[in-house]
């Protein structure tokens, strides 16, 4: 019988790509999502790619009674991948309680449910934001956790602590926290991708929206960093590569290959690109000219962040493979596809 995985936030950006990879690998998938930051039509995209429609329930995981009723019915879950959370760093500064409430209560409800209903494995979406402005590059998993510079970042740090403390007294539970660097791009079919609401905060959706004419120009935040071209450096990882790491992590837990009950891994490419390098790669990959201007630095931005991926590569037997230009082209094809559908 196929293994059954619950994916919370499975109609979201990273969740939907992971559902596709899980289904491609023969897993059965149930999605719970309250559609607070995604659309039900994502299920059509998943079905288009995989030829199967995942089972979907729409509710808020902060609703503990509803979650427990669900877990009572689906007693045979082999594992959970927990994506559901709010993720906008800037918004979290203005609405801290909304972030603490959603991101922490959902996790605590799930962990309680796992204990009550004997679900043993959870993969948790963490973030490179837990490292803040790193002292050393590339960033290894041993880098110190810095005081979070946003309530959002703090929810990821606290979540990791909550998982660690819960596992220490519930030895049947296993967790893997995956610390993503900068996920970008879309599925090569252009059937699923990122669907930002309003003006995007993140670089790549802003680039694609500018190139297609929704935005006038990209503002490059700062060219006075201590980097070769003065713009900030990040580790941009293709979302399909990222999704595959979740499948590998689930299998690692199911095959009992974990070295400890709580493991965490960096998910990046190991290579940093500056904002202007991303702009140039986008132009080269798509043949589009991008209008941009240099403006002041964005408050709270780090100068350079990129992952040391050796530990994840070795332990998980996983490596990000898709290059920057191919990834940016996938984001562009997705952008064109969404605009065509409107
Ligand atoms: P997303 O907003 O596209 O997906 C999250 C999904 O969770 C959405 O579909 C939303 O409707 C749902 N959701 C939110 N709260 C919920 C709740 N209480 N109950 C049920 N559903 C709920 O975000 P994403 O980019 O796919 O991110 C997924 C996870 O990865 C998040 O935990 C995020 O913090 C983390 N992460 C994202 C990035 C990034 O740059 N995208 C980087 C690092 C970590
Ligand atoms: C990338 C680079 C900007 C927009 C955020 C979160 C992090 C993680 C990933 C969740 C930076 C520059 C951006 C623009 C620009 N998410 N930029 N003009 O800030 O590295 O990381 O997403 O966990 O926690 O903080 O990503 O895409 O916003 O920015 O010049 O319009 O692009 O200054 O150097 P960031 P980003």
CSV table of C-alpha atoms and ligand atoms in Angstrom, one decimal:
chain,number,residue,atom,x,y,z
A,1,UNK,CA,0.0,0.0,0.0
A,2,UNK,CA,1.2,3.5,-0.8
A,3,UNK,CA,2.4,5.6,2.2
A,4,UNK,CA,0.1,8.4,3.1
A,5,UNK,CA,1.5,11.9,3.8
A,6,UNK,CA,-0.4,14.9,5.2
A,7,UNK,CA,0.8,18.2,3.6
A,8,UNK,CA,-0.3,21.3,5.5
A,9,UNK,CA,-0.2,24.4,3.3
A,10,UNK,CA,-0.1,22.1,0.3
A,11,UNK,CA,-1.8,24.5,-2.1
A,12,UNK,CA,0.9,27.1,-1.3
A,13,UNK,CA,4.0,27.8,-3.3
A,14,UNK,CA,6.5,25.3,-1.9
A,15,UNK,CA,3.8,22.9,-0.7
A,16,UNK,CA,2.2,22.4,-4.2
A,17,UNK,CA,5.6,21.6,-5.7
A,18,UNK,CA,6.3,19.1,-3.0
A,19,UNK,CA,2.9,17.5,-3.4
A,20,UNK,CA,3.8,16.9,-7.1
A,21,UNK,CA,7.1,15.3,-6.2
A,22,UNK,CA,5.5,13.1,-3.5
A,23,UNK,CA,2.9,11.9,-5.9
A,24,UNK,CA,5.5,11.3,-8.6
A,25,UNK,CA,7.3,9.1,-6.1
A,26,UNK,CA,4.1,7.0,-5.4
A,27,UNK,CA,3.0,8.6,-2.2
A,28,UNK,CA,-0.7,9.3,-1.4
A,29,UNK,CA,-1.2,12.8,-0.3
A,30,UNK,CA,-3.8,14.7,1.7
A,31,UNK,CA,-3.6,18.5,1.8
A,32,UNK,CA,-5.0,20.7,4.5
A,33,UNK,CA,-5.0,24.4,3.6
A,34,UNK,CA,-7.2,27.2,4.7
A,35,UNK,CA,-6.5,29.1,1.4
A,36,UNK,CA,-5.4,32.2,3.3
A,37,UNK,CA,-2.6,32.6,0.8
A,38,UNK,CA,-3.4,30.3,-2.0
A,39,UNK,CA,-6.1,29.3,-4.4
A,40,UNK,CA,-8.0,26.0,-4.9
A,41,UNK,CA,-7.2,26.1,-8.6
A,42,UNK,CA,-3.7,24.9,-7.6
A,43,UNK,CA,-5.2,21.5,-7.3
A,44,UNK,CA,-6.0,21.6,-11.0
A,45,UNK,CA,-2.4,22.3,-11.8
A,46,UNK,CA,-1.2,19.4,-9.6
A,47,UNK,CA,-3.7,17.1,-11.3
A,48,UNK,CA,-2.6,18.3,-14.7
A,49,UNK,CA,1.0,17.5,-13.9
A,50,UNK,CA,0.6,14.2,-12.0
A,51,UNK,CA,-2.6,12.8,-13.5
A,52,UNK,CA,-4.0,12.4,-10.0
A,53,UNK,CA,-5.9,14.8,-7.7
A,54,UNK,CA,-4.7,14.9,-4.1
A,55,UNK,CA,-7.3,14.7,-1.4
A,56,UNK,CA,-8.0,18.2,-0.1
A,57,UNK,CA,-9.6,19.6,3.1
A,58,UNK,CA,-10.0,23.3,3.6
A,59,UNK,CA,-9.7,24.4,7.2
A,60,UNK,CA,-7.4,26.3,9.6
A,61,UNK,CA,-5.0,24.1,11.5
A,62,UNK,CA,-5.3,26.5,14.4
A,63,UNK,CA,-8.8,25.1,14.8
A,64,UNK,CA,-7.7,22.3,17.2
A,65,UNK,CA,-11.1,20.5,17.3
A,66,UNK,CA,-11.3,20.4,13.5
A,67,UNK,CA,-7.8,19.1,13.3
A,68,UNK,CA,-8.4,16.4,15.9
A,69,UNK,CA,-11.5,15.3,14.1
A,70,UNK,CA,-9.5,15.0,10.9
A,71,UNK,CA,-6.7,13.0,12.6
A,72,UNK,CA,-9.3,10.7,14.2
A,73,UNK,CA,-10.5,9.8,10.7
A,74,UNK,CA,-7.0,9.5,9.1
A,75,UNK,CA,-5.4,7.3,11.7
A,76,UNK,CA,-3.0,5.8,9.2
A,77,UNK,CA,-0.9,8.9,8.4
A,78,UNK,CA,2.8,7.9,7.8
A,79,UNK,CA,4.0,11.4,8.1
A,80,UNK,CA,3.4,15.2,7.9
A,81,UNK,CA,5.1,17.9,6.0
A,82,UNK,CA,4.2,21.2,7.7
A,83,UNK,CA,4.3,24.2,5.4
A,84,UNK,CA,1.3,26.1,6.6
A,85,UNK,CA,2.4,29.4,8.1
A,86,UNK,CA,2.4,33.1,7.3
A,87,UNK,CA,5.7,34.1,5.7
A,88,UNK,CA,5.9,37.8,5.0
A,89,UNK,CA,8.8,39.2,7.0
A,90,UNK,CA,7.7,42.9,6.6
A,91,UNK,CA,4.1,42.2,7.5
A,92,UNK,CA,5.1,40.3,10.6
A,93,UNK,CA,6.8,43.4,12.0
A,94,UNK,CA,3.4,45.3,11.9
A,95,UNK,CA,1.3,42.3,12.9
A,96,UNK,CA,3.4,40.3,15.3
A,97,UNK,CA,0.5,38.6,17.2
A,98,UNK,CA,-1.0,37.4,13.9
A,99,UNK,CA,2.3,35.7,13.1
A,100,UNK,CA,2.9,34.2,16.5
A,101,UNK,CA,-0.7,33.0,16.7
A,102,UNK,CA,-0.8,31.4,13.3
A,103,UNK,CA,2.7,30.0,13.0
A,104,UNK,CA,3.0,28.7,16.6
A,105,UNK,CA,-0.5,27.5,17.4
A,106,UNK,CA,-0.8,25.5,14.2
A,107,UNK,CA,2.5,23.7,15.0
A,108,UNK,CA,1.5,23.0,18.6
A,109,UNK,CA,-1.9,21.7,17.5
A,110,UNK,CA,-0.1,19.4,15.0
A,111,UNK,CA,2.4,18.1,17.5
A,112,UNK,CA,-0.3,17.4,20.1
A,113,UNK,CA,-2.3,15.6,17.4
A,114,UNK,CA,0.7,13.5,16.4
A,115,UNK,CA,1.1,12.4,20.0
A,116,UNK,CA,-2.6,11.7,20.5
A,117,UNK,CA,-3.0,9.8,17.2
A,118,UNK,CA,0.4,8.1,16.8
A,119,UNK,CA,1.8,9.9,13.8
A,120,UNK,CA,5.5,9.8,14.2
A,121,UNK,CA,7.2,11.8,11.5
A,122,UNK,CA,7.2,15.5,10.7
A,123,UNK,CA,9.1,17.6,8.3
A,124,UNK,CA,9.1,21.3,9.2
A,125,UNK,CA,9.6,24.3,7.0
A,126,UNK,CA,12.3,26.4,8.6
A,127,UNK,CA,14.3,29.2,7.1
A,128,UNK,CA,17.8,30.6,6.7
A,129,UNK,CA,16.4,33.6,8.5
A,130,UNK,CA,17.2,31.7,11.8
A,131,UNK,CA,20.9,32.6,11.1
A,132,UNK,CA,20.3,36.4,10.7
A,133,UNK,CA,23.4,38.2,9.3
A,134,UNK,CA,25.9,35.3,9.4
A,135,UNK,CA,29.4,35.8,10.8
A,136,UNK,CA,30.9,33.3,8.4
A,137,UNK,CA,30.1,32.3,4.8
A,138,UNK,CA,29.0,29.9,3.6
A,139,UNK,CA,26.6,29.3,6.5
A,140,UNK,CA,26.8,25.8,8.0
A,141,UNK,CA,24.2,24.2,10.2
A,142,UNK,CA,26.6,24.8,13.1
A,143,UNK,CA,26.3,28.6,12.7
A,144,UNK,CA,24.8,30.3,15.8
A,145,UNK,CA,21.2,31.1,15.8
A,146,UNK,CA,21.0,35.0,15.9
A,147,UNK,CA,18.4,37.1,17.6
A,148,UNK,CA,15.6,37.2,15.1
A,149,UNK,CA,15.2,40.5,13.3
A,150,UNK,CA,11.4,40.0,12.7
A,151,UNK,CA,8.5,38.3,14.4
A,152,UNK,CA,8.3,35.9,11.4
A,153,UNK,CA,12.0,34.9,11.9
A,154,UNK,CA,11.3,34.5,15.6
A,155,UNK,CA,8.4,32.1,14.9
A,156,UNK,CA,10.8,29.8,13.0
A,157,UNK,CA,13.3,29.9,15.8
A,158,UNK,CA,10.6,29.2,18.5
A,159,UNK,CA,9.1,26.5,16.3
A,160,UNK,CA,12.4,24.6,16.1
A,161,UNK,CA,12.6,24.9,20.0
A,162,UNK,CA,9.1,23.7,20.4
A,163,UNK,CA,9.8,20.7,18.2
A,164,UNK,CA,13.1,19.9,20.0
A,165,UNK,CA,11.5,20.1,23.5
A,166,UNK,CA,8.4,18.0,22.4
A,167,UNK,CA,10.6,15.3,20.9
A,168,UNK,CA,12.9,15.1,23.9
A,169,UNK,CA,9.9,13.7,26.0
A,170,UNK,CA,8.2,11.8,23.1
A,171,UNK,CA,11.0,9.6,21.8
A,172,UNK,CA,8.7,8.0,19.2
A,173,UNK,CA,8.5,11.3,17.4
A,174,UNK,CA,11.0,12.2,14.7
A,175,UNK,CA,11.4,15.6,13.0
A,176,UNK,CA,13.5,17.1,10.3
A,177,UNK,CA,13.6,20.9,10.0
A,178,UNK,CA,14.6,22.1,6.6
A,179,UNK,CA,16.1,25.6,6.6
A,180,UNK,CA,15.4,27.0,3.1
A,181,UNK,CA,17.6,29.8,1.7
A,182,UNK,CA,15.8,31.7,-1.2
A,183,UNK,CA,13.3,29.5,-3.0
A,184,UNK,CA,12.5,30.7,-6.5
A,185,UNK,CA,11.2,29.5,-9.9
A,186,UNK,CA,8.2,27.3,-10.8
A,187,UNK,CA,7.4,23.9,-12.1
A,188,UNK,CA,8.8,23.4,-15.7
A,189,UNK,CA,5.2,22.7,-16.9
A,190,UNK,CA,4.2,26.2,-15.8
A,191,UNK,CA,1.1,24.7,-14.3
A,192,UNK,CA,2.0,25.7,-10.7
A,193,UNK,CA,4.2,28.4,-9.3
A,194,UNK,CA,4.3,31.3,-6.8
A,195,UNK,CA,1.1,33.4,-6.5
A,196,UNK,CA,2.0,36.5,-4.5
A,197,UNK,CA,-0.9,38.6,-3.3
A,198,UNK,CA,-0.5,42.3,-4.0
A,199,UNK,CA,3.0,43.9,-4.5
A,200,UNK,CA,5.6,41.2,-4.1
A,201,UNK,CA,8.3,41.6,-1.4
A,202,UNK,CA,10.6,39.0,-3.0
A,203,UNK,CA,13.0,39.7,-5.8
A,204,UNK,CA,12.0,37.2,-8.5
A,205,UNK,CA,8.2,37.7,-8.5
A,206,UNK,CA,9.0,41.5,-8.6
A,207,UNK,CA,11.3,40.9,-11.6
A,208,UNK,CA,8.7,38.8,-13.5
A,209,UNK,CA,5.9,41.3,-12.8
A,210,UNK,CA,8.1,44.1,-14.0
A,211,UNK,CA,9.1,42.3,-17.2
A,212,UNK,CA,5.4,41.6,-18.0
A,213,UNK,CA,4.4,45.2,-17.3
A,214,UNK,CA,2.5,45.0,-14.0
A,215,UNK,CA,5.3,47.0,-12.3
A,216,UNK,CA,7.1,50.0,-13.7
A,217,UNK,CA,10.6,49.1,-12.6
A,218,UNK,CA,12.5,46.9,-10.2
A,219,UNK,CA,14.1,48.8,-7.3
A,220,UNK,CA,17.5,47.3,-6.5
A,221,UNK,CA,17.9,47.8,-2.8
A,222,UNK,CA,21.4,49.1,-2.3
A,223,UNK,CA,24.6,49.0,-4.4
A,224,UNK,CA,27.0,49.9,-1.6
A,225,UNK,CA,27.4,46.5,0.0
A,226,UNK,CA,30.8,45.0,0.3
A,227,UNK,CA,30.3,42.6,-2.6
A,228,UNK,CA,31.9,42.5,-6.1
A,229,UNK,CA,29.1,44.6,-7.7
A,230,UNK,CA,27.9,46.3,-4.5
A,231,UNK,CA,24.5,44.5,-4.5
A,232,UNK,CA,23.4,42.0,-1.9
A,233,UNK,CA,24.1,38.3,-2.3
A,234,UNK,CA,21.7,35.4,-1.7
A,235,UNK,CA,21.5,31.6,-2.4
A,236,UNK,CA,18.6,31.1,-4.8
A,237,UNK,CA,17.3,27.6,-4.9
A,238,UNK,CA,14.9,26.1,-7.5
A,239,UNK,CA,11.6,25.2,-5.9
A,240,UNK,CA,11.5,21.8,-7.6
A,241,UNK,CA,15.0,20.9,-6.2
A,242,UNK,CA,13.7,22.1,-2.8
A,243,UNK,CA,10.5,20.0,-3.1
A,244,UNK,CA,12.6,16.9,-3.8
A,245,UNK,CA,14.5,17.4,-0.6
A,246,UNK,CA,11.2,17.0,1.3
A,247,UNK,CA,10.6,13.7,-0.4
A,248,UNK,CA,14.1,12.5,0.5
A,249,UNK,CA,13.5,13.7,4.1
A,250,UNK,CA,10.2,11.8,4.4
A,251,UNK,CA,11.9,8.6,3.1
A,252,UNK,CA,14.8,9.1,5.5
A,253,UNK,CA,12.3,9.0,8.4
A,254,UNK,CA,10.2,6.2,7.1
A,255,UNK,CA,13.4,4.1,6.4
A,256,UNK,CA,14.6,4.8,9.9
A,257,UNK,CA,17.8,6.4,8.6
A,258,UNK,CA,17.8,9.4,10.9
A,259,UNK,CA,20.9,9.9,13.0
A,260,UNK,CA,18.9,11.5,15.7
A,261,UNK,CA,15.2,12.2,16.4
A,262,UNK,CA,15.6,15.9,15.5
A,263,UNK,CA,17.7,16.8,12.5
A,264,UNK,CA,18.0,20.0,10.6
A,265,UNK,CA,19.5,20.7,7.2
A,266,UNK,CA,20.3,23.8,5.0
A,267,UNK,CA,18.6,23.7,1.7
A,268,UNK,CA,20.4,25.9,-0.7
A,269,UNK,CA,22.7,25.6,-3.8
A,270,UNK,CA,25.8,26.6,-2.0
A,271,UNK,CA,26.4,29.5,-4.5
A,272,UNK,CA,25.5,33.1,-3.9
A,273,UNK,CA,24.3,35.5,-6.6
A,274,UNK,CA,24.0,39.3,-6.3
A,275,UNK,CA,20.8,41.1,-7.2
A,276,UNK,CA,22.4,42.4,-10.4
A,277,UNK,CA,23.6,39.0,-11.4
A,278,UNK,CA,20.0,37.8,-11.0
A,279,UNK,CA,18.8,40.6,-13.2
A,280,UNK,CA,21.4,39.8,-15.9
A,281,UNK,CA,20.7,36.1,-15.7
A,282,UNK,CA,16.9,36.8,-16.1
A,283,UNK,CA,17.6,39.0,-19.2
A,284,UNK,CA,19.9,36.3,-20.7
A,285,UNK,CA,17.5,33.4,-20.0
A,286,UNK,CA,14.3,35.2,-21.3
A,287,UNK,CA,15.6,37.7,-23.8
A,288,UNK,CA,13.5,40.4,-22.0
A,289,UNK,CA,15.0,43.7,-21.0
A,290,UNK,CA,14.4,44.6,-17.4
A,291,UNK,CA,13.9,48.2,-16.2
A,292,UNK,CA,15.5,48.8,-12.9
A,293,UNK,CA,17.0,51.5,-10.7
A,294,UNK,CA,19.3,51.5,-7.7
A,295,UNK,CA,17.7,52.8,-4.5
A,296,UNK,CA,18.6,52.8,-0.9
A,297,UNK,CA,19.2,49.6,1.1
A,298,UNK,CA,16.1,47.9,2.5
A,299,UNK,CA,16.1,48.0,6.2
A,300,UNK,CA,17.0,44.7,7.9
A,301,UNK,CA,18.6,43.2,4.8
A,302,UNK,CA,21.8,41.2,5.3
A,303,UNK,CA,24.8,41.8,2.9
A,304,UNK,CA,25.4,38.2,1.9
A,305,UNK,CA,23.8,34.9,2.8
A,306,UNK,CA,24.5,31.6,1.2
A,307,UNK,CA,24.5,28.0,2.4
A,308,UNK,CA,27.1,25.5,3.1
A,309,UNK,CA,25.3,22.5,1.6
A,310,UNK,CA,27.9,19.8,2.3
A,311,UNK,CA,26.0,18.3,5.3
A,312,UNK,CA,22.6,18.1,3.5
A,313,UNK,CA,24.3,16.8,0.4
A,314,UNK,CA,26.1,14.0,2.3
A,315,UNK,CA,23.4,13.1,4.8
A,316,UNK,CA,20.3,13.4,2.6
A,317,UNK,CA,22.1,12.2,-0.6
A,318,UNK,CA,20.4,15.2,-2.2
A,319,UNK,CA,21.8,18.1,-4.2
A,320,UNK,CA,20.2,21.2,-5.9
A,321,UNK,CA,20.8,20.6,-9.6
A,322,UNK,CA,18.9,23.3,-11.6
A,323,UNK,CA,20.8,26.4,-12.6
A,324,UNK,CA,19.9,30.0,-12.1
A,325,UNK,CA,19.0,30.8,-15.7
A,326,UNK,CA,16.8,27.7,-16.1
A,327,UNK,CA,15.1,28.6,-12.8
A,328,UNK,CA,14.5,32.2,-13.9
A,329,UNK,CA,13.1,31.0,-17.2
A,330,UNK,CA,10.6,28.8,-15.3
A,331,UNK,CA,9.5,31.8,-13.2
A,332,UNK,CA,9.0,33.8,-16.4
A,333,UNK,CA,7.0,31.0,-18.1
A,334,UNK,CA,4.8,30.8,-15.0
A,335,UNK,CA,4.3,34.6,-15.0
A,336,UNK,CA,3.2,34.5,-18.6
A,337,UNK,CA,0.9,31.6,-17.9
A,338,UNK,CA,-0.9,33.4,-15.0
A,339,UNK,CA,-1.4,36.5,-17.1
A,340,UNK,CA,-2.7,34.5,-20.0
A,341,UNK,CA,-5.3,32.9,-17.7
A,342,UNK,CA,-6.6,36.3,-16.4
B,1,LIG,P1,2.7,30.0,0.9
B,1,LIG,O1,2.0,31.2,1.6
B,1,LIG,O2,2.6,30.0,-0.5
B,1,LIG,O3,2.1,28.6,1.5
B,1,LIG,C1,1.6,28.5,2.8
B,1,LIG,C2,0.2,27.9,2.7
B,1,LIG,O4,-0.2,27.6,4.1
B,1,LIG,C3,-0.8,28.8,2.0
B,1,LIG,O5,-1.4,28.0,1.0
B,1,LIG,C4,-1.8,29.2,3.1
B,1,LIG,O6,-3.1,29.3,2.6
B,1,LIG,C5,-1.6,28.0,4.1
B,1,LIG,N1,-1.9,28.4,5.5
B,1,LIG,C6,-1.3,29.4,6.3
B,1,LIG,N2,-1.7,29.3,7.5
B,1,LIG,C7,-2.6,28.2,7.6
B,1,LIG,C8,-3.3,27.6,8.7
B,1,LIG,N3,-3.3,28.2,9.9
B,1,LIG,N4,-4.1,26.6,8.4
B,1,LIG,C9,-4.1,26.0,7.1
B,1,LIG,N5,-3.4,26.5,6.1
B,1,LIG,C10,-2.7,27.6,6.4
B,1,LIG,O7,4.2,30.0,1.5
B,1,LIG,P2,5.4,29.1,0.9
B,1,LIG,O8,6.4,30.1,0.2
B,1,LIG,O9,5.0,27.9,0.2
B,1,LIG,O10,6.1,28.7,2.3
B,1,LIG,C11,5.8,27.5,2.9
B,1,LIG,C12,6.6,27.4,4.2
B,1,LIG,O11,8.0,27.6,3.9
B,1,LIG,C13,6.2,28.4,5.2
B,1,LIG,O12,6.2,27.8,6.5
B,1,LIG,C14,7.3,29.5,5.1
B,1,LIG,O13,7.5,30.2,6.3
B,1,LIG,C15,8.5,28.6,4.8
B,1,LIG,N6,9.5,29.3,4.1
B,1,LIG,C16,9.3,29.9,2.9
B,1,LIG,C17,10.3,30.6,2.2
B,1,LIG,C18,10.0,31.4,1.0
B,1,LIG,O14,10.8,32.2,0.6
B,1,LIG,N7,8.9,31.1,0.2
B,1,LIG,C19,11.6,30.6,2.7
B,1,LIG,C20,11.8,29.9,3.9
B,1,LIG,C21,10.8,29.3,4.6
B,2,LIG,C1,16.5,39.0,-2.1
B,2,LIG,C2,17.4,40.1,-2.5
B,2,LIG,C3,16.9,42.2,-1.5
B,2,LIG,C4,13.2,42.8,-3.8
B,2,LIG,C5,13.3,36.6,2.4
B,2,LIG,C6,13.1,36.3,3.9
B,2,LIG,C7,13.7,35.0,4.3
B,2,LIG,C8,13.2,33.9,3.4
B,2,LIG,C9,13.4,34.2,1.9
B,2,LIG,C10,11.2,33.0,4.5
B,2,LIG,C11,17.7,41.0,-1.3
B,2,LIG,C12,16.8,42.3,-3.0
B,2,LIG,C13,14.4,42.3,-3.3
B,2,LIG,C14,13.2,44.0,-4.6
B,2,LIG,C15,15.6,44.0,-4.3
B,2,LIG,N1,11.7,33.7,3.6
B,2,LIG,N2,15.6,42.9,-3.6
B,2,LIG,N3,14.5,44.5,-4.8
B,2,LIG,O1,15.1,39.1,1.9
B,2,LIG,O2,16.7,37.4,1.0
B,2,LIG,O3,14.7,36.6,2.1
B,2,LIG,O4,12.8,35.5,1.6
B,2,LIG,O5,11.6,32.4,5.3
B,2,LIG,O6,13.4,34.8,5.6
B,2,LIG,O7,13.7,37.4,4.6
B,2,LIG,O8,14.5,37.6,-0.1
B,2,LIG,O9,13.6,38.0,-2.4
B,2,LIG,O10,13.0,39.6,-0.5
B,2,LIG,O11,15.3,39.6,-1.5
B,2,LIG,O12,16.7,44.5,-4.6
B,2,LIG,O13,12.2,44.5,-5.0
B,2,LIG,O14,16.8,41.0,-3.5
B,2,LIG,O15,17.4,43.4,-1.0
B,2,LIG,O16,19.1,41.4,-1.4
B,2,LIG,P1,15.3,37.8,1.3
B,2,LIG,P2,14.0,38.7,-1.1
